[in-house]
Coordinates of C-alpha atoms and ligand atoms in Angstrom, one line a residue:
X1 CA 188.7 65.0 224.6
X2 CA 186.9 67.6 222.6
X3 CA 184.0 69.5 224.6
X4 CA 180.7 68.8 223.0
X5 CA 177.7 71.2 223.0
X6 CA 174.1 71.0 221.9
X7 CA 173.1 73.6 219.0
X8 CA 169.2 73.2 218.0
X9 CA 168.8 69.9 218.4
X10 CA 172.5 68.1 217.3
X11 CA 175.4 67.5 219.9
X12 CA 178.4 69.1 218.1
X13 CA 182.3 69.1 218.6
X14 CA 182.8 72.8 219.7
X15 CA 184.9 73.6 216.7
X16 CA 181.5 72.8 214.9
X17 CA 178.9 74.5 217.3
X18 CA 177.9 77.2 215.3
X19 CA 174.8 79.4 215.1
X20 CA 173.4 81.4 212.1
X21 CA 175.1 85.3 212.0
X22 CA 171.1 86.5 212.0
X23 CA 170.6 84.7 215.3
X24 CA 168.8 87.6 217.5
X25 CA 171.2 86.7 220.2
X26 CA 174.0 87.6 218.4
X27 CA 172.5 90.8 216.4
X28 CA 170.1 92.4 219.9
X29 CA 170.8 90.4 222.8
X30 CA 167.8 89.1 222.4
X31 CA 167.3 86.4 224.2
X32 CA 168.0 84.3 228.1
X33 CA 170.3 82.3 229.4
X34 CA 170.8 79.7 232.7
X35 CA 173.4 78.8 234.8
X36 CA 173.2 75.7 237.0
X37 CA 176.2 74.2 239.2
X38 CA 176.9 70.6 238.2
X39 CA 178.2 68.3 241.5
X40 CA 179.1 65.0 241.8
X41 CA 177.9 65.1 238.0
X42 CA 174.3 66.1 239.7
X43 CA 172.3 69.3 238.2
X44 CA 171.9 72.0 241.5
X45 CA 168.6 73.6 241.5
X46 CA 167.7 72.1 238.1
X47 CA 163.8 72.9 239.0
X48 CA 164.3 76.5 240.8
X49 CA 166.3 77.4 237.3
X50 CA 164.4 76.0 234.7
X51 CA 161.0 77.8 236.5
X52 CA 163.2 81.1 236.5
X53 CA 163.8 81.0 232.6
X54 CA 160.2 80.6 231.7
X55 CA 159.5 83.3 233.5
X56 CA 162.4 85.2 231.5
X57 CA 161.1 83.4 228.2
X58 CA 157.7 84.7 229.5
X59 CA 158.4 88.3 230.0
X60 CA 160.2 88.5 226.6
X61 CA 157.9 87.0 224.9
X62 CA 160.0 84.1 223.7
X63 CA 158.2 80.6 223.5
X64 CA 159.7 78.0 225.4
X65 CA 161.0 75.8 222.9
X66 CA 160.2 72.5 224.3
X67 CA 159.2 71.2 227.9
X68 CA 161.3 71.6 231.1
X69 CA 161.4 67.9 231.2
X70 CA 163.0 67.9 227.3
X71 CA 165.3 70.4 228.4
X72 CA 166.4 69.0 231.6
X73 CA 167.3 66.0 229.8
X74 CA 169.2 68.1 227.0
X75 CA 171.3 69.8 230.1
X76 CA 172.2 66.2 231.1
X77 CA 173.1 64.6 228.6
X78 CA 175.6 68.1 228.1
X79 CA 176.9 67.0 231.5
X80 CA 177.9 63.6 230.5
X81 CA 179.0 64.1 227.2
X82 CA 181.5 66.3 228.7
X83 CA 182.5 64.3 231.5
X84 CA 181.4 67.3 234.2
X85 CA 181.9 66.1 237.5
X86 CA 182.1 69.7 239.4
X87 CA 181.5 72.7 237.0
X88 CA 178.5 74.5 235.5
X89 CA 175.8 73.7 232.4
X90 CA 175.1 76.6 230.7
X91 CA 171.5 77.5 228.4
X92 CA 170.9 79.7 226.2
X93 CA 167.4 80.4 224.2
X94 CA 167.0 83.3 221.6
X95 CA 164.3 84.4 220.1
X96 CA 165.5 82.8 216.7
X97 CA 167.0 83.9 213.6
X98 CA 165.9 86.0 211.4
X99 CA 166.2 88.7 208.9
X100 CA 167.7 91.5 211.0
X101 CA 164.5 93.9 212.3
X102 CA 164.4 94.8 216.0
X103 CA 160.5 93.9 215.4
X104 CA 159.9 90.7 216.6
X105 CA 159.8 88.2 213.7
X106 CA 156.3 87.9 211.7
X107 CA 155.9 85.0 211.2
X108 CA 157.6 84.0 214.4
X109 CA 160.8 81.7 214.5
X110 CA 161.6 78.7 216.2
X111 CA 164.0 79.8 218.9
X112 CA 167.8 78.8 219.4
X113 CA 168.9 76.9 221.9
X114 CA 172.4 76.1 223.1
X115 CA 173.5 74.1 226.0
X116 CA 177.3 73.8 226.9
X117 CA 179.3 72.4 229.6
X118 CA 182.2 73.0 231.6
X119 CA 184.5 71.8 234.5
X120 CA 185.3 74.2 237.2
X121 CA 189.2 73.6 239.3
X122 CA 187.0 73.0 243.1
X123 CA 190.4 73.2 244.6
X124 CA 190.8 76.8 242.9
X125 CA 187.4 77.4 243.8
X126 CA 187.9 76.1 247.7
X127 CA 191.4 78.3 248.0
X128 CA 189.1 81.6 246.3
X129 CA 186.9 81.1 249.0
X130 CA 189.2 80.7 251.8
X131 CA 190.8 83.9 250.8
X132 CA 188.2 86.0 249.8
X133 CA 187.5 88.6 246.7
X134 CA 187.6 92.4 246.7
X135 CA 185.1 94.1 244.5
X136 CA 184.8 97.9 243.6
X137 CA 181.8 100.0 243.4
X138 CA 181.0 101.1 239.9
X139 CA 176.9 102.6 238.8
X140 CA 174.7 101.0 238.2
X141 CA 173.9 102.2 234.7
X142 CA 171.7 98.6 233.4
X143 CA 168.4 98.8 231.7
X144 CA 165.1 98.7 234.2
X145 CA 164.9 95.2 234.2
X146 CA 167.8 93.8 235.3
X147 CA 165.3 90.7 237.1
X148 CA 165.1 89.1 233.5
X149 CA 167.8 86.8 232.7
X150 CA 168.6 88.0 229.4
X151 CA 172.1 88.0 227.3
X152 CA 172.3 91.3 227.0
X153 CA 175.4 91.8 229.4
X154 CA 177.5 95.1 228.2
X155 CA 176.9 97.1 231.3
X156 CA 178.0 93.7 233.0
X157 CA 181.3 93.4 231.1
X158 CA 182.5 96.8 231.3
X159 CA 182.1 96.4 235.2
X160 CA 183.7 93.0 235.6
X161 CA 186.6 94.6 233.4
X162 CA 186.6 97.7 235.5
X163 CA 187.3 95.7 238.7
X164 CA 189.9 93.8 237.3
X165 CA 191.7 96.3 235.9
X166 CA 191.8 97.4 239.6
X167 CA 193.0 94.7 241.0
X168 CA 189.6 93.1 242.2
X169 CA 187.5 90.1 241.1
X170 CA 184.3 91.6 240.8
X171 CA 182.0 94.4 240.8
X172 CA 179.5 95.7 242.9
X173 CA 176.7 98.5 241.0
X174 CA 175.4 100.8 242.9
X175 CA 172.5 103.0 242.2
X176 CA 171.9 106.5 241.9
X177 CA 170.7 106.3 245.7
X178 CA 174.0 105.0 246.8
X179 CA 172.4 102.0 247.4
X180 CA 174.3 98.5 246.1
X181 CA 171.9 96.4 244.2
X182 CA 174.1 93.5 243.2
X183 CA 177.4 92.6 241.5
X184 CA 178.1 92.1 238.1
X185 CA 177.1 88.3 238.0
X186 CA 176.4 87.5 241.4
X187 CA 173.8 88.7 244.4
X188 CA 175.2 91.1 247.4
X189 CA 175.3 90.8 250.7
X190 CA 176.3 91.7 253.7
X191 CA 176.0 91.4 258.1
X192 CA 176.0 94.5 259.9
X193 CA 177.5 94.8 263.3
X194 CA 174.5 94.0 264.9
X195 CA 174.4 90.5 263.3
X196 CA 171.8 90.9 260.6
X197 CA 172.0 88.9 257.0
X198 CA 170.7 91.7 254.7
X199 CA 170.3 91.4 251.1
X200 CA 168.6 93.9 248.6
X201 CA 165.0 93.0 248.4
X202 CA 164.0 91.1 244.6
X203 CA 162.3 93.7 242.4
X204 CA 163.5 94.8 239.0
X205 CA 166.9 96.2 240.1
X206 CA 168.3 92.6 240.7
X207 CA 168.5 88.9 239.7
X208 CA 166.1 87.1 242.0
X209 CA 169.1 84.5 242.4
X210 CA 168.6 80.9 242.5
X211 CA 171.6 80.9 245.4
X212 CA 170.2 83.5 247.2
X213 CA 166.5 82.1 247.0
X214 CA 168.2 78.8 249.0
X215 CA 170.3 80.5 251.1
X216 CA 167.2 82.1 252.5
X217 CA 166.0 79.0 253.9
X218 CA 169.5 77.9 255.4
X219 CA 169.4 81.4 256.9
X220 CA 166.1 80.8 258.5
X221 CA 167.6 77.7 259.6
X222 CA 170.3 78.7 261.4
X223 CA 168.2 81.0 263.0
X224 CA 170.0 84.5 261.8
X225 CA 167.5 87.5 261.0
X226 CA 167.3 88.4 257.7
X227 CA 166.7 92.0 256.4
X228 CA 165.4 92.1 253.1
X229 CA 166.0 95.4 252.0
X230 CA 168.5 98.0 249.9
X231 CA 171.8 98.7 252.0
X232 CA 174.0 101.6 251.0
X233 CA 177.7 101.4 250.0
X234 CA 178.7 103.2 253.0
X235 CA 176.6 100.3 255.6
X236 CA 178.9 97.8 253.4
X237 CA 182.1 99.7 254.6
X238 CA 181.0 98.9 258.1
X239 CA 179.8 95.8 257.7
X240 CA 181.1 92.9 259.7
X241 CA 181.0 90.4 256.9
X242 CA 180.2 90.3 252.9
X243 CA 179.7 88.3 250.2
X244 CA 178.1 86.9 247.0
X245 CA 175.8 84.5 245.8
X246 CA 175.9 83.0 242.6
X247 CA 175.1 79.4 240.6
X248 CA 179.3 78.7 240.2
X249 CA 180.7 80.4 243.1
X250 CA 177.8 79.5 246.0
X251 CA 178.8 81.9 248.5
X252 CA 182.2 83.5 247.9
X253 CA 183.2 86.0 251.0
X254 CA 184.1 89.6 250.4
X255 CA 186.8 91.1 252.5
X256 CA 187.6 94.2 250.5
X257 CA 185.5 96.7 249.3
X258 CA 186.8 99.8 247.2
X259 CA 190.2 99.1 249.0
X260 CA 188.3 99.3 252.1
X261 CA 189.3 96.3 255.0
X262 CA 185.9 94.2 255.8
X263 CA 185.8 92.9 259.1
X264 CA 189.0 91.0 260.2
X265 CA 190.0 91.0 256.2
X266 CA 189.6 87.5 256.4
X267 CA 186.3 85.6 255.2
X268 CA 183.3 86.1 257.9
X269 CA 182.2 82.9 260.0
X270 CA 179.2 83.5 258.8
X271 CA 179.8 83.4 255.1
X272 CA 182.2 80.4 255.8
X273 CA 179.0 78.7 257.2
X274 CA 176.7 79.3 255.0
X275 CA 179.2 77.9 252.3
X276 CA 180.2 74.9 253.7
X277 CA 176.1 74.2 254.3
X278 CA 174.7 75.0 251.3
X279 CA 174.2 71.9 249.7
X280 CA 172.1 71.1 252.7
X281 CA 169.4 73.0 251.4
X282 CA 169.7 72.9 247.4
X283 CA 168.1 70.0 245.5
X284 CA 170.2 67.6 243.6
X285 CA 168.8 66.2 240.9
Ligands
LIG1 N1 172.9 88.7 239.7 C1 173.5 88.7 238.5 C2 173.6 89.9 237.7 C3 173.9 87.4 237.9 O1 174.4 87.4 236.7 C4 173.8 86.2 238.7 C5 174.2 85.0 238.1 O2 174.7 84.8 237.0 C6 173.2 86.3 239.9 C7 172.8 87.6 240.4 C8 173.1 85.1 240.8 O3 172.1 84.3 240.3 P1 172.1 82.7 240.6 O4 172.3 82.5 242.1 O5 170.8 82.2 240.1 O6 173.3 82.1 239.9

Protein backbone atom coordinates (compact mmCIF):
# COMPACT_ATOMS: atom_id res chain seq x y z
CA UNK A 1 0.00 0.00 0.00
CA UNK A 2 1.45 3.33 -1.02
CA UNK A 3 1.52 6.07 1.90
CA UNK A 4 -0.68 8.92 0.98
CA UNK A 5 -0.07 12.55 2.23
CA UNK A 6 -2.03 15.76 1.94
CA UNK A 7 -0.16 18.63 -0.10
CA UNK A 8 -2.38 22.04 -0.21
CA UNK A 9 -5.48 20.72 -0.43
CA UNK A 10 -5.12 17.12 -2.65
CA UNK A 11 -4.30 13.64 -0.92
CA UNK A 12 -1.29 12.43 -3.07
CA UNK A 13 0.63 9.01 -3.52
CA UNK A 14 4.04 10.00 -1.85
CA UNK A 15 5.93 9.57 -5.03
CA UNK A 16 3.61 12.53 -6.11
CA UNK A 17 3.69 14.79 -2.94
CA UNK A 18 5.61 17.49 -4.08
CA UNK A 19 5.87 21.12 -3.10
CA UNK A 20 7.10 24.17 -5.21
CA UNK A 21 11.34 24.57 -4.96
CA UNK A 22 10.31 28.43 -3.88
CA UNK A 23 8.35 27.05 -0.93
CA UNK A 24 9.87 29.24 2.20
CA UNK A 25 10.16 26.06 4.01
CA UNK A 26 12.42 24.75 1.80
CA UNK A 27 14.51 28.06 0.93
CA UNK A 28 14.46 29.71 5.10
CA UNK A 29 13.03 27.35 7.26
CA UNK A 30 10.38 29.34 7.40
CA UNK A 31 7.68 28.01 8.63
CA UNK A 32 5.97 25.26 11.84
CA UNK A 33 5.37 21.93 12.15
CA UNK A 34 3.27 19.39 14.71
CA UNK A 35 3.68 16.16 15.88
CA UNK A 36 0.79 14.25 17.40
CA UNK A 37 0.90 10.40 18.56
CA UNK A 38 -1.80 8.43 16.80
CA UNK A 39 -3.32 5.29 19.19
CA UNK A 40 -5.74 2.91 18.61
CA UNK A 41 -6.01 5.08 15.23
CA UNK A 42 -7.10 8.00 17.90
CA UNK A 43 -5.31 11.61 17.60
CA UNK A 44 -3.34 12.22 21.30
CA UNK A 45 -3.56 15.74 22.43
CA UNK A 46 -5.14 16.74 19.08
CA UNK A 47 -6.44 20.15 20.98
CA UNK A 48 -3.27 20.89 23.27
CA UNK A 49 -1.23 20.64 19.67
CA UNK A 50 -3.31 22.41 17.33
CA UNK A 51 -3.53 25.53 20.22
CA UNK A 52 0.36 25.25 20.37
CA UNK A 53 0.84 25.82 16.38
CA UNK A 54 -1.31 28.86 16.34
CA UNK A 55 0.57 30.26 18.74
CA UNK A 56 3.79 29.33 16.58
CA UNK A 57 1.78 30.52 13.39
CA UNK A 58 1.06 33.58 15.66
CA UNK A 59 4.51 34.57 16.66
CA UNK A 60 5.74 34.12 12.96
CA UNK A 61 3.35 35.87 11.63
CA UNK A 62 2.03 33.14 9.42
CA UNK A 63 -1.87 33.02 8.95
CA UNK A 64 -3.46 30.00 9.92
CA UNK A 65 -4.58 28.62 6.89
CA UNK A 66 -7.95 27.33 7.73
CA UNK A 67 -9.68 26.52 11.10
CA UNK A 68 -8.44 23.94 13.75
CA UNK A 69 -11.56 22.11 13.14
CA UNK A 70 -10.56 21.93 9.06
CA UNK A 71 -7.33 20.85 10.05
CA UNK A 72 -8.12 18.34 12.56
CA UNK A 73 -10.18 16.69 10.01
CA UNK A 74 -7.26 16.96 7.31
CA UNK A 75 -4.93 15.06 10.17
CA UNK A 76 -7.63 12.30 10.24
CA UNK A 77 -8.37 11.64 7.31
CA UNK A 78 -4.06 11.32 6.89
CA UNK A 79 -4.54 8.69 9.69
CA UNK A 80 -6.91 6.62 7.85
CA UNK A 81 -5.76 6.84 4.52
CA UNK A 82 -2.74 5.36 5.81
CA UNK A 83 -4.08 2.82 7.82
CA UNK A 84 -2.19 4.26 11.26
CA UNK A 85 -3.14 2.34 14.05
CA UNK A 86 -0.03 3.34 16.54
CA UNK A 87 2.33 5.93 14.92
CA UNK A 88 2.48 9.67 14.59
CA UNK A 89 0.63 12.51 12.10
CA UNK A 90 2.86 14.94 11.19
CA UNK A 91 1.91 19.08 9.98
CA UNK A 92 3.67 21.21 8.42
CA UNK A 93 2.53 25.03 7.45
CA UNK A 94 5.00 27.55 5.64
CA UNK A 95 4.65 30.68 5.06
CA UNK A 96 4.09 30.02 1.21
CA UNK A 97 5.91 30.17 -1.81
CA UNK A 98 7.25 32.74 -3.27
CA UNK A 99 9.95 34.49 -5.24
CA UNK A 100 13.00 33.97 -3.01
CA UNK A 101 13.34 37.37 -0.56
CA UNK A 102 13.90 36.75 3.09
CA UNK A 103 11.19 39.72 3.28
CA UNK A 104 8.01 38.38 3.91
CA UNK A 105 5.98 38.14 0.71
CA UNK A 106 4.06 41.48 -0.43
CA UNK A 107 1.44 40.62 -1.35
CA UNK A 108 1.26 37.77 1.14
CA UNK A 109 0.83 34.09 -0.02
CA UNK A 110 -1.41 31.41 0.88
CA UNK A 111 0.57 29.17 3.10
CA UNK A 112 1.63 25.38 2.46
CA UNK A 113 0.43 22.87 4.27
CA UNK A 114 1.43 19.21 4.43
CA UNK A 115 0.08 16.51 6.53
CA UNK A 116 1.77 12.94 6.54
CA UNK A 117 1.39 9.75 8.37
CA UNK A 118 3.28 7.06 9.71
CA UNK A 119 3.29 3.74 11.65
CA UNK A 120 5.56 3.45 14.59
CA UNK A 121 6.96 -0.76 15.54
CA UNK A 122 5.09 -0.31 19.59
CA UNK A 123 6.85 -3.47 20.21
CA UNK A 124 10.28 -1.68 19.22
CA UNK A 125 9.06 1.24 21.00
CA UNK A 126 8.01 -1.01 24.31
CA UNK A 127 11.70 -2.95 24.22
CA UNK A 128 13.39 1.05 23.80
CA UNK A 129 11.67 1.83 26.76
CA UNK A 130 12.38 -1.14 28.79
CA UNK A 131 16.02 -0.60 28.18
CA UNK A 132 16.55 2.80 28.19
CA UNK A 133 18.61 5.54 25.85
CA UNK A 134 21.90 7.26 26.62
CA UNK A 135 22.21 10.78 25.44
CA UNK A 136 25.42 13.03 25.35
CA UNK A 137 25.71 16.56 26.19
CA UNK A 138 26.39 18.81 23.36
CA UNK A 139 25.77 23.26 23.54
CA UNK A 140 23.33 24.51 23.09
CA UNK A 141 24.03 26.77 20.23
CA UNK A 142 19.89 27.29 18.79
CA UNK A 143 18.52 30.61 17.96
CA UNK A 144 16.65 32.61 21.09
CA UNK A 145 13.49 31.10 20.42
CA UNK A 146 13.67 27.73 20.61
CA UNK A 147 9.64 27.83 22.27
CA UNK A 148 8.39 28.33 18.59
CA UNK A 149 7.84 25.18 16.71
CA UNK A 150 9.40 26.06 13.67
CA UNK A 151 11.30 23.76 10.80
CA UNK A 152 14.31 25.25 11.11
CA UNK A 153 16.18 22.24 12.80
CA UNK A 154 20.09 22.33 11.83
CA UNK A 155 21.33 22.93 15.28
CA UNK A 156 18.93 19.85 15.94
CA UNK A 157 20.40 17.54 13.35
CA UNK A 158 23.96 18.06 13.97
CA UNK A 159 23.18 17.07 17.68
CA UNK A 160 21.08 14.08 17.00
CA UNK A 161 23.98 13.06 14.52
CA UNK A 162 26.54 13.84 17.21
CA UNK A 163 25.00 11.43 19.70
CA UNK A 164 24.78 8.75 17.38
CA UNK A 165 27.98 8.85 16.10
CA UNK A 166 28.76 8.18 19.84
CA UNK A 167 26.93 5.51 20.38
CA UNK A 168 23.77 7.19 21.91
CA UNK A 169 20.18 7.89 20.79
CA UNK A 170 19.90 11.36 21.54
CA UNK A 171 21.17 14.57 22.62
CA UNK A 172 20.85 16.64 25.43
CA UNK A 173 21.96 20.84 24.85
CA UNK A 174 23.24 22.41 27.43
CA UNK A 175 23.66 26.10 27.87
CA UNK A 176 26.38 28.34 28.39
CA UNK A 177 25.45 28.11 32.25
CA UNK A 178 25.90 24.38 32.28
CA UNK A 179 22.43 24.18 32.67
CA UNK A 180 20.48 21.36 30.31
CA UNK A 181 17.58 22.87 28.59
CA UNK A 182 16.24 19.98 26.56
CA UNK A 183 17.20 17.33 24.03
CA UNK A 184 17.32 17.55 20.50
CA UNK A 185 13.57 16.64 19.92
CA UNK A 186 12.28 15.82 23.19
CA UNK A 187 11.89 17.63 26.84
CA UNK A 188 14.55 16.70 29.92
CA UNK A 189 14.12 15.56 32.95
CA UNK A 190 15.27 14.21 35.76
CA UNK A 191 14.58 13.04 39.93
CA UNK A 192 17.16 13.96 42.24
CA UNK A 193 18.01 11.75 45.24
CA UNK A 194 15.73 13.48 47.30
CA UNK A 195 12.74 12.40 45.13
CA UNK A 196 11.99 15.53 43.21
CA UNK A 197 10.45 15.48 39.37
CA UNK A 198 12.35 18.54 37.99
CA UNK A 199 12.12 19.83 34.63
CA UNK A 200 13.53 23.14 33.04
CA UNK A 201 10.98 25.77 33.57
CA UNK A 202 8.98 26.80 29.79
CA UNK A 203 10.47 30.18 28.62
CA UNK A 204 12.19 30.68 25.26
CA UNK A 205 15.11 28.22 25.84
CA UNK A 206 12.63 25.18 25.34
CA UNK A 207 9.66 23.51 23.62
CA UNK A 208 6.77 24.00 26.09
CA UNK A 209 5.98 20.20 25.23
CA UNK A 210 2.67 18.88 24.75
CA UNK A 211 4.06 15.50 26.79
CA UNK A 212 5.45 17.39 29.40
CA UNK A 213 2.43 19.80 29.80
CA UNK A 214 0.33 16.28 30.63
CA UNK A 215 2.69 14.70 32.51
CA UNK A 216 2.40 17.64 34.84
CA UNK A 217 -0.92 16.80 35.85
CA UNK A 218 -0.17 12.87 36.28
CA UNK A 219 2.70 14.19 38.35
CA UNK A 220 0.46 16.11 40.50
CA UNK A 221 -1.54 13.09 40.71
CA UNK A 222 0.57 10.81 41.95
CA UNK A 223 1.49 13.18 44.46
CA UNK A 224 5.49 13.69 43.50
CA UNK A 225 6.79 17.35 43.89
CA UNK A 226 7.65 18.97 41.03
CA UNK A 227 10.54 21.54 40.54
CA UNK A 228 10.14 23.69 37.74
CA UNK A 229 13.30 24.99 37.25
CA UNK A 230 16.98 24.80 35.17
CA UNK A 231 19.11 21.72 36.55
CA UNK A 232 22.73 21.56 35.62
CA UNK A 233 24.55 18.72 33.75
CA UNK A 234 26.36 17.86 36.70
CA UNK A 235 22.66 17.44 39.17
CA UNK A 236 21.88 15.03 36.00
CA UNK A 237 24.98 12.90 36.79
CA UNK A 238 23.58 12.35 40.18
CA UNK A 239 20.32 11.99 39.54
CA UNK A 240 18.43 9.05 40.57
CA UNK A 241 16.39 8.76 37.45
CA UNK A 242 16.10 10.54 33.80
CA UNK A 243 14.25 10.81 30.95
CA UNK A 244 12.34 12.44 28.03
CA UNK A 245 9.17 13.61 26.88
CA UNK A 246 8.19 13.76 23.59
CA UNK A 247 4.76 13.32 21.16
CA UNK A 248 6.30 9.63 19.65
CA UNK A 249 8.28 8.37 22.44
CA UNK A 250 5.89 9.46 25.71
CA UNK A 251 8.33 9.07 28.34
CA UNK A 252 11.46 7.17 27.25
CA UNK A 253 13.93 6.60 30.47
CA UNK A 254 17.60 7.74 30.35
CA UNK A 255 20.13 5.57 32.03
CA UNK A 256 23.27 6.98 30.57
CA UNK A 257 24.41 10.20 30.36
CA UNK A 258 27.87 11.20 28.71
CA UNK A 259 28.88 7.56 29.49
CA UNK A 260 27.96 8.26 32.94
CA UNK A 261 25.69 5.20 34.82
CA UNK A 262 22.12 6.81 36.06
CA UNK A 263 20.80 5.32 38.93
CA UNK A 264 20.71 1.36 38.84
CA UNK A 265 21.42 1.78 34.86
CA UNK A 266 18.18 0.41 34.46
CA UNK A 267 14.95 2.57 33.70
CA UNK A 268 13.74 4.47 37.03
CA UNK A 269 10.30 3.29 38.64
CA UNK A 270 9.39 6.47 38.37
CA UNK A 271 9.82 7.05 34.68
CA UNK A 272 8.41 3.35 34.23
CA UNK A 273 5.20 4.83 35.93
CA UNK A 274 4.68 7.64 34.44
CA UNK A 275 4.94 5.73 31.08
CA UNK A 276 2.72 3.11 31.61
CA UNK A 277 0.08 5.97 32.95
CA UNK A 278 0.14 8.42 30.54
CA UNK A 279 -2.68 7.82 28.58
CA UNK A 280 -4.58 8.35 31.79
CA UNK A 281 -4.24 11.87 31.58
CA UNK A 282 -3.93 12.71 27.57
CA UNK A 283 -7.13 13.31 25.66
CA UNK A 284 -8.09 10.98 22.82
CA UNK A 285 -9.82 12.22 20.38
N1 LIG B 1 11.67 19.77 22.60
C1 LIG B 1 11.99 19.66 21.29
C2 LIG B 1 13.20 20.38 20.78
C3 LIG B 1 11.20 18.89 20.41
O1 LIG B 1 11.52 18.80 19.12
C4 LIG B 1 10.07 18.20 20.94
C5 LIG B 1 9.23 17.38 20.08
O2 LIG B 1 9.37 17.30 18.90
C6 LIG B 1 9.80 18.33 22.30
C7 LIG B 1 10.59 19.13 23.10
C8 LIG B 1 8.62 17.60 22.92
O3 LIG B 1 7.40 18.18 22.54
P1 LIG B 1 6.06 17.33 22.49
O4 LIG B 1 5.92 16.69 23.83
O5 LIG B 1 5.01 18.33 22.22
O6 LIG B 1 6.24 16.33 21.38
Amino acid sequence: MSRIAYVNARYLPMRDAMVHVEDRGYQFGDGVYEVCEVRGGRLIDERRHLERLQRSLGELRIRMPMSPAALGVILREVVARNRVGYGIVYLQITRGVARRDPAFPSPPVPPSVVVTARRLDRSRNEALAAKGIAVVSVPDNRWGRVDIKTTGLLPNVLARQAAIEQGARDAWFVDKGGAVTEGASANAWIITQSGAVVTRHADSAILRGITRTVLFDAIKAYGLSIEERAFTLQEAYAAREAFVTSASQIVLPVVRIDGRIIGDGKPGPVATALRREFHRFAEAG
